[in-house]
Coordinates of C-alpha atoms in Angstrom, one line a residue:
M510 CA -0.1 0.0 0.0
D511 CA 1.2 3.6 -0.8
F512 CA 0.8 5.2 2.6
D513 CA 1.4 9.3 3.1
K514 CA 5.0 9.2 4.7
R515 CA 4.3 12.5 6.0
D516 CA 2.3 11.0 8.6
E517 CA 5.0 10.2 11.2
G518 CA 2.9 8.7 13.9
F519 CA 1.8 6.0 11.5
K520 CA 5.1 5.7 9.9
T521 CA 6.4 4.9 13.5
I522 CA 3.8 2.3 13.9
L523 CA 4.4 0.6 10.6
Q524 CA 8.1 0.3 11.1
F525 CA 7.8 -1.4 14.5
V526 CA 5.1 -3.5 12.8
N527 CA 7.2 -4.6 9.8
A528 CA 10.0 -5.4 12.4
L529 CA 7.8 -7.7 14.4
S530 CA 6.5 -9.5 11.0
R531 CA 9.7 -10.1 9.9
S532 CA 10.7 -11.8 13.1
V533 CA 7.9 -13.9 13.1
E534 CA 8.6 -15.0 9.4
A535 CA 12.2 -15.4 10.3
K536 CA 10.8 -18.9 12.0
D537 CA 9.2 -20.0 8.8
R538 CA 11.6 -21.0 5.8
Y539 CA 8.4 -21.3 3.2
T540 CA 6.6 -18.0 3.9
N541 CA 9.2 -15.3 3.6
G542 CA 7.2 -12.1 2.6
H543 CA 3.7 -13.4 3.0
S544 CA 2.4 -11.4 5.7
E545 CA 3.3 -8.1 3.6
R546 CA 1.6 -9.7 0.5
V547 CA -1.4 -10.4 2.7
A548 CA -1.3 -7.1 4.2
G549 CA -1.3 -5.5 0.6
Y550 CA -4.1 -7.4 -0.7
G551 CA -6.2 -6.9 2.2
G552 CA -5.7 -3.2 2.3
E553 CA -6.7 -3.0 -1.7
I554 CA -9.5 -5.2 -1.0
A555 CA -10.8 -2.8 2.0
R556 CA -9.9 0.3 -0.8
R557 CA -12.4 -1.2 -3.4
M558 CA -15.0 -1.8 -0.7
G559 CA -14.9 1.9 -0.2
R560 CA -13.4 1.9 3.3
D561 CA -11.7 5.1 4.7
R562 CA -8.3 5.5 4.7
D563 CA -8.1 5.0 8.7
E564 CA -10.0 1.5 8.1
I565 CA -7.5 0.5 5.3
R566 CA -4.5 1.3 7.5
S567 CA -6.0 -0.7 10.3
I568 CA -6.6 -3.6 8.0
Y569 CA -3.0 -3.5 6.4
I570 CA -1.4 -3.8 9.9
A571 CA -3.7 -6.5 10.8
G572 CA -2.7 -8.3 7.7
L573 CA 0.7 -7.8 8.9
L574 CA 0.3 -9.3 12.0
H575 CA -2.3 -12.1 11.4
D576 CA 0.3 -15.0 12.0
V577 CA 2.0 -13.5 14.9
G578 CA 1.0 -16.2 17.2
K579 CA 3.2 -18.7 15.2
I580 CA 5.9 -17.2 17.0
R581 CA 4.8 -19.3 20.0
I582 CA 4.6 -22.6 17.8
P583 CA 7.7 -24.8 18.1
N584 CA 10.0 -24.5 14.7
M585 CA 10.1 -28.0 14.5
I586 CA 6.4 -28.1 13.6
I587 CA 6.8 -24.7 11.6
N588 CA 9.2 -25.9 9.0
K589 CA 8.2 -29.6 9.0
G590 CA 8.6 -30.5 5.4
G591 CA 6.2 -33.6 5.4
K592 CA 2.8 -33.9 6.5
L593 CA 1.8 -32.9 10.1
T594 CA 0.5 -35.5 12.5
A595 CA -2.6 -34.8 14.2
E596 CA -1.2 -33.7 17.2
E597 CA 1.1 -31.0 15.2
N598 CA -1.9 -30.0 13.4
D599 CA -3.5 -29.0 16.8
Y600 CA -0.3 -27.2 17.6
I601 CA -0.7 -25.2 14.7
K602 CA -4.3 -24.3 15.3
L603 CA -3.0 -22.6 18.6
H604 CA -1.7 -19.7 16.7
P605 CA -4.9 -17.8 16.1
N606 CA -5.6 -17.4 19.8
A607 CA -1.7 -17.0 20.7
G608 CA -1.6 -14.2 18.5
Y609 CA -4.9 -12.8 20.0
H610 CA -3.1 -12.8 23.4
I611 CA -0.2 -11.1 21.9
L612 CA -2.0 -8.1 20.5
K613 CA -5.3 -7.8 22.4
D614 CA -3.9 -5.0 24.6
I615 CA -2.6 -2.8 21.8
D616 CA -5.4 -0.2 21.3
C617 CA -3.8 2.1 18.7
V618 CA -5.0 0.0 15.9
P619 CA -8.6 -1.1 15.8
H620 CA -9.4 -4.8 15.4
L621 CA -5.8 -6.0 15.2
A622 CA -6.3 -8.7 17.6
E623 CA -9.3 -9.8 16.1
G624 CA -7.5 -10.2 12.4
A625 CA -5.2 -12.7 14.3
R626 CA -7.6 -14.8 16.1
F627 CA -10.7 -15.1 13.6
H628 CA -8.7 -15.2 10.2
H629 CA -9.1 -19.1 10.1
E630 CA -12.8 -18.9 10.7
R631 CA -15.1 -19.9 7.7
Y632 CA -18.1 -18.1 6.4
D633 CA -20.2 -21.4 6.9
G634 CA -19.1 -22.0 10.4
T635 CA -16.8 -24.7 9.8
G636 CA -13.3 -22.9 10.6
Y637 CA -11.2 -22.2 13.9
P638 CA -11.0 -21.4 16.8
N639 CA -14.4 -20.5 17.7
G640 CA -16.7 -21.7 14.7
L641 CA -18.2 -18.3 14.1
A642 CA -20.0 -17.8 10.6
G643 CA -21.1 -15.4 8.4
E644 CA -21.1 -11.7 9.6
D645 CA -20.4 -13.0 13.2
I646 CA -16.8 -13.1 11.9
P647 CA -15.2 -9.6 12.3
E648 CA -14.8 -8.1 8.7
V649 CA -11.1 -7.5 9.2
A650 CA -10.9 -11.1 9.5
R651 CA -12.9 -12.0 6.6
I652 CA -10.9 -9.7 4.5
I653 CA -7.7 -11.4 5.9
A654 CA -9.1 -14.6 5.3
V655 CA -9.5 -14.2 1.5
A656 CA -6.1 -12.4 1.2
D657 CA -4.5 -15.0 3.1
A658 CA -5.8 -18.0 1.1
Y659 CA -5.0 -16.2 -2.1
D660 CA -1.4 -15.6 -1.0
A661 CA -1.3 -19.3 0.1
M662 CA -2.1 -20.5 -3.7
A663 CA -0.2 -17.7 -5.5
S664 CA 3.2 -18.4 -3.8
N665 CA 5.7 -21.0 -4.2
R666 CA 6.1 -24.0 -1.6
S667 CA 8.6 -26.5 -1.3
Y668 CA 6.4 -29.1 -2.9
R669 CA 5.1 -27.1 -5.8
R670 CA 5.6 -23.6 -7.6
A671 CA 2.6 -20.8 -7.3
L672 CA -0.5 -22.1 -9.0
P673 CA -1.5 -20.8 -12.2
Q674 CA -3.8 -17.7 -12.1
Q675 CA -6.9 -19.5 -13.3
V676 CA -6.7 -22.3 -11.0
V677 CA -6.1 -19.4 -7.7
R678 CA -9.2 -17.8 -9.1
A679 CA -11.4 -20.8 -9.6
E680 CA -10.9 -21.8 -6.2
I681 CA -11.8 -18.3 -4.8
E682 CA -15.0 -18.5 -7.1
K683 CA -15.8 -22.1 -5.8
N684 CA -15.5 -21.3 -2.1
K685 CA -17.7 -18.2 -2.0
G686 CA -20.3 -18.5 0.7
T687 CA -18.6 -21.5 2.2
Q688 CA -14.8 -20.6 3.2
F689 CA -15.2 -17.1 2.1
D690 CA -17.7 -13.9 2.5
P691 CA -19.1 -13.8 -0.9
E692 CA -18.9 -9.9 -1.3
I693 CA -15.2 -10.0 -0.2
A694 CA -14.3 -13.0 -2.3
D695 CA -16.1 -10.9 -5.2
V696 CA -13.9 -8.2 -4.9
M697 CA -11.1 -10.4 -4.8
L698 CA -11.9 -12.0 -8.1
E699 CA -12.2 -8.3 -9.2
I700 CA -8.4 -7.7 -8.3
I701 CA -7.3 -11.0 -9.9
D702 CA -9.3 -10.0 -13.3
D703 CA -7.5 -6.7 -13.2
D704 CA -4.1 -8.0 -12.8
V705 CA -3.9 -9.5 -16.5
N706 CA -0.1 -10.3 -16.2
Y707 CA -0.3 -12.3 -12.8
E708 CA 1.9 -10.0 -11.2
L709 CA 0.2 -10.4 -7.7
R710 CA 2.3 -13.6 -6.5
E711 CA 5.3 -14.5 -4.8
A712 CA 8.2 -13.5 -7.3
D713 CA 10.5 -16.5 -8.4
K714 CA 13.4 -15.7 -6.3
T715 CA 16.7 -17.0 -8.0
M716 CA 19.2 -14.9 -6.1
K717 CA 20.4 -15.7 -2.7
N718 CA 21.2 -13.0 0.1
I719 CA 24.5 -13.9 1.6
L720 CA 25.5 -12.2 4.8
I721 CA 29.2 -11.9 6.1
I722 CA 30.0 -11.2 9.5
D723 CA 33.6 -10.6 10.3
N724 CA 35.4 -8.2 12.3
E725 CA 38.3 -7.6 10.1
E726 CA 37.8 -5.4 7.3
H727 CA 40.4 -6.8 5.1
V728 CA 38.8 -10.5 5.3
R729 CA 35.2 -8.7 4.3
R730 CA 36.8 -7.0 1.2
E731 CA 38.5 -10.2 0.2
L732 CA 35.1 -12.4 0.6
L733 CA 33.3 -9.4 -1.0
G734 CA 35.5 -9.4 -3.9
Y735 CA 34.8 -13.0 -4.3
F736 CA 31.2 -12.4 -5.5
Q737 CA 32.1 -9.6 -8.0
G738 CA 30.5 -10.7 -11.0
E739 CA 28.5 -13.3 -9.6
E740 CA 25.0 -12.4 -10.5
D741 CA 23.1 -15.0 -8.3
Y742 CA 24.0 -13.5 -5.1
V743 CA 23.5 -10.3 -3.1
V744 CA 25.9 -9.7 -0.3
F745 CA 25.6 -7.7 3.2
E746 CA 28.5 -7.1 5.4
A747 CA 28.6 -6.8 9.3
D748 CA 31.5 -5.9 11.4
S749 CA 30.0 -7.5 14.4
G750 CA 27.7 -10.2 15.6
F751 CA 25.3 -7.4 16.8
A752 CA 25.5 -5.8 13.5
G753 CA 24.8 -9.0 11.7
I754 CA 21.8 -10.0 13.9
E755 CA 20.4 -6.4 13.2
I756 CA 20.7 -6.9 9.2
M757 CA 19.0 -10.2 9.5
L758 CA 15.9 -8.6 11.3
S759 CA 15.6 -6.2 8.4
N760 CA 16.4 -8.3 5.2
H761 CA 15.6 -11.8 4.2
I762 CA 19.2 -13.9 4.4
D763 CA 19.8 -17.3 2.8
L764 CA 23.2 -17.8 4.4
V765 CA 25.5 -16.6 6.8
L766 CA 29.5 -16.6 6.5
M767 CA 30.7 -16.0 10.0
D768 CA 34.1 -15.7 11.7
V769 CA 34.5 -17.7 15.1
L770 CA 37.2 -15.6 16.8
M771 CA 35.4 -12.2 17.1
P772 CA 35.8 -10.1 19.9
I773 CA 33.2 -8.8 22.3
M774 CA 30.8 -11.5 20.6
D775 CA 32.3 -14.4 18.9
G776 CA 30.7 -16.7 16.3
F777 CA 29.1 -19.0 18.9
T778 CA 27.7 -16.4 21.0
T779 CA 26.2 -14.8 17.7
L780 CA 24.9 -18.2 16.5
D781 CA 22.9 -18.7 19.9
R782 CA 21.5 -15.3 19.2
I783 CA 20.8 -16.0 15.6
R784 CA 19.1 -19.4 16.8
L785 CA 16.8 -17.3 19.2
V786 CA 15.5 -15.7 16.2
T787 CA 15.4 -18.5 13.5
D788 CA 16.7 -21.9 12.9
K789 CA 16.2 -22.1 9.3
I790 CA 19.2 -20.0 8.2
P791 CA 22.5 -22.1 7.6
V792 CA 25.6 -20.8 8.9
V793 CA 29.1 -21.5 7.7
F794 CA 32.1 -20.8 9.9
L795 CA 35.2 -19.6 8.4
S796 CA 38.0 -19.3 11.0
E797 CA 41.9 -19.4 11.2
E798 CA 40.9 -21.6 14.3
K799 CA 42.1 -25.0 13.2
D800 CA 41.8 -26.8 16.7
I801 CA 39.7 -29.9 16.7
D802 CA 37.9 -29.2 19.7
T803 CA 36.4 -25.7 18.0
I804 CA 35.7 -27.7 14.9
N805 CA 33.6 -30.0 16.9
K806 CA 31.9 -27.4 18.9
A807 CA 30.7 -25.8 15.7
D808 CA 29.1 -29.2 14.6
T809 CA 27.4 -29.3 18.0
Y810 CA 26.0 -26.0 17.3
G811 CA 24.4 -27.1 14.2
T812 CA 26.7 -25.2 11.8
S813 CA 26.5 -26.3 8.2
E814 CA 30.1 -26.1 7.1
Y815 CA 33.7 -25.3 8.5
L816 CA 36.2 -23.6 6.4
T817 CA 39.6 -22.6 7.6
K818 CA 41.3 -19.5 6.4
P819 CA 42.6 -18.6 4.1
V820 CA 39.7 -19.5 1.8
T821 CA 40.1 -19.8 -1.8
K822 CA 37.0 -18.5 -4.1
A823 CA 36.5 -22.2 -5.2
A824 CA 36.2 -23.5 -1.6
L825 CA 33.8 -21.1 -0.8
F826 CA 31.5 -21.3 -3.5
E827 CA 31.5 -25.1 -3.4
A828 CA 30.8 -24.9 0.3
I829 CA 27.8 -22.1 -0.3
D830 CA 26.4 -24.3 -3.2
N831 CA 26.3 -27.6 -1.2
V832 CA 24.8 -26.0 1.9
L833 CA 22.1 -24.1 -0.2
K834 CA 21.5 -27.3 -2.0
Q835 CA 21.1 -29.4 1.5
D836 CA 18.8 -26.6 2.6
M837 CA 16.2 -26.7 -0.1
M838 CA 16.1 -30.7 0.5
L839 CA 14.9 -30.0 4.2

């Protein structure tokens, strides 16, 4: 959504909400950018329904935080590659109520907690967590439900690419009055019909974002030089673990290259902090430390690879290629 950046109060709220949303999505390897897309679709639905600016903003922010309750779901369930067991599925179904309890005391954005709590309710009353039906479901949640389902179909998953636009449209049409509020579904169908080039979907992402964390500038310069002319990578750099984690909270990172022997916060401490945020990002240690105990410790910490300096370009890219391939197979 294109908001008026002169509204400093709203801009501050939006920055905070975006940071929280990215922290939640850092847990989930399969839904990068999902909440932002849902927010955008939800805001556009609200605009086409004639809602005023404040209502559109509230729905947009509710879309950003609709899955915030997933922060309380174990990572091993969130990122499970195969089919969930009945017990694991019950865990997933806890996230709407968890989101409600996280957001319920925030009163500066109307209906924020309702969007989180009720976006998995169905118009026919067969949804969860409360089995609400029809207009008993708050409008913000009925809007998010359509936007959420659309993005799930129009996004890439580990087991399939984004579905063709005509398939997505047919599913929205078929579920009017059962899963979706028919009026809101019709607005989503209008948006789909206006999107003649099928631009409203998750982009096919071939480029990988690499983060280098090393306190020695000459090492960072050398590694950055290796990536010169390599069009498949975008590279970020940080001179400390603190700075690296800050970058990770603001950007999608696919792989971290990190030194072990950094002052103040060494590689192991930094890795501990990273794992508090997400366990989905593979980490490769690059170090002059060749002690077998350190290498074994790195293995127990769950590092994907350990390379001793100096590292050649060939060795580095071989490791990156192997690690990213392994990550895609998880």
